[in-house]
Coordinates of C-alpha atoms in Angstrom, one line a residue:
M1344 CA 108.7 89.1 83.5
V1345 CA 105.4 88.5 85.8
S1346 CA 103.1 89.1 82.5
I1347 CA 104.1 85.5 81.7
P1348 CA 101.2 83.3 82.9
F1349 CA 103.4 80.4 84.3
L1350 CA 105.4 82.8 86.3
R1351 CA 102.1 84.4 87.8
R1352 CA 100.7 80.8 88.6
W1353 CA 104.0 79.7 90.1
L1354 CA 104.1 82.8 92.3
H1355 CA 100.5 82.6 93.1
T1356 CA 99.9 86.3 92.4
E1357 CA 98.4 88.5 89.5
K1358 CA 100.8 91.0 88.3
E1359 CA 98.7 93.9 89.6
G1360 CA 99.4 92.5 93.1
L1361 CA 103.0 93.0 92.9
D1362 CA 102.6 96.9 93.5
Y1363 CA 101.6 96.4 97.0
F1364 CA 104.8 94.9 97.8
T1365 CA 107.0 98.0 96.3
C1366 CA 104.5 100.8 97.9
A1367 CA 105.8 102.2 101.1
S1368 CA 102.7 102.7 103.3
V1369 CA 101.9 103.8 106.5
Y1370 CA 98.4 103.2 107.8
D1371 CA 96.6 105.1 110.8
S1372 CA 94.0 103.0 112.6
S1373 CA 93.3 105.8 115.0
E1374 CA 89.9 106.6 113.5
A1375 CA 88.9 102.8 113.6
Q1376 CA 90.2 102.7 117.1
R1377 CA 87.9 105.8 118.3
T1378 CA 85.0 104.5 116.4
L1379 CA 85.2 101.1 118.0
Q1380 CA 86.3 102.4 121.6
A1381 CA 82.6 102.6 123.0
S1382 CA 82.0 98.7 122.0
G1383 CA 85.0 97.5 123.9
I1384 CA 86.5 96.1 120.7
I1385 CA 90.3 96.7 120.6
C1386 CA 92.3 96.4 117.4
P1387 CA 95.2 94.1 118.2
D1388 CA 98.8 95.1 117.4
F1389 CA 100.3 93.3 114.6
R1390 CA 103.0 91.8 116.4
H1391 CA 100.3 90.2 118.4
V1392 CA 98.7 88.3 115.3
I1393 CA 101.3 87.6 112.7
Q1394 CA 102.0 84.2 113.9
T1395 CA 98.5 83.2 114.0
M1396 CA 98.4 84.5 110.3
I1397 CA 101.5 82.6 109.6
R1398 CA 100.2 79.5 111.2
Y1399 CA 97.0 80.0 109.1
Y1400 CA 99.0 80.3 105.7
R1401 CA 100.9 77.2 106.4
N1402 CA 97.8 75.2 107.4
H1403 CA 96.1 76.1 104.2
K1404 CA 98.9 77.2 101.4
D1405 CA 98.0 74.2 99.3
N1406 CA 94.0 74.4 99.9
V1407 CA 93.0 75.3 96.1
A1408 CA 89.3 76.4 97.8
K1409 CA 91.2 79.3 99.6
Q1410 CA 93.1 80.4 96.8
I1411 CA 92.5 82.6 93.7
P1412 CA 92.9 80.9 90.5
I1413 CA 95.8 82.6 88.7
Q1414 CA 95.3 83.3 84.8

C-alpha cells in the first residue's frame, strides 16, 4: 500500500523507512559514553530530551525546507 506515491507523500515517508518502525531494537551507548567521558560530555537520557524533540517537530513540521521530498 505504501508503494502508492500519494500515500507516501501523505505519510511523509518513503516505504523503506517503515521498516524502522517494525524493528525491535535495543541500543547500547556504553562505548560512546566511555569515549566521551574524558571530555566531560554526557549523553542525556531520552526521557530528558523527548519533549524538546516533540517541540521542534511541532514548530517545524510544515517547513518544507526541513523535509525530504517524497517521490
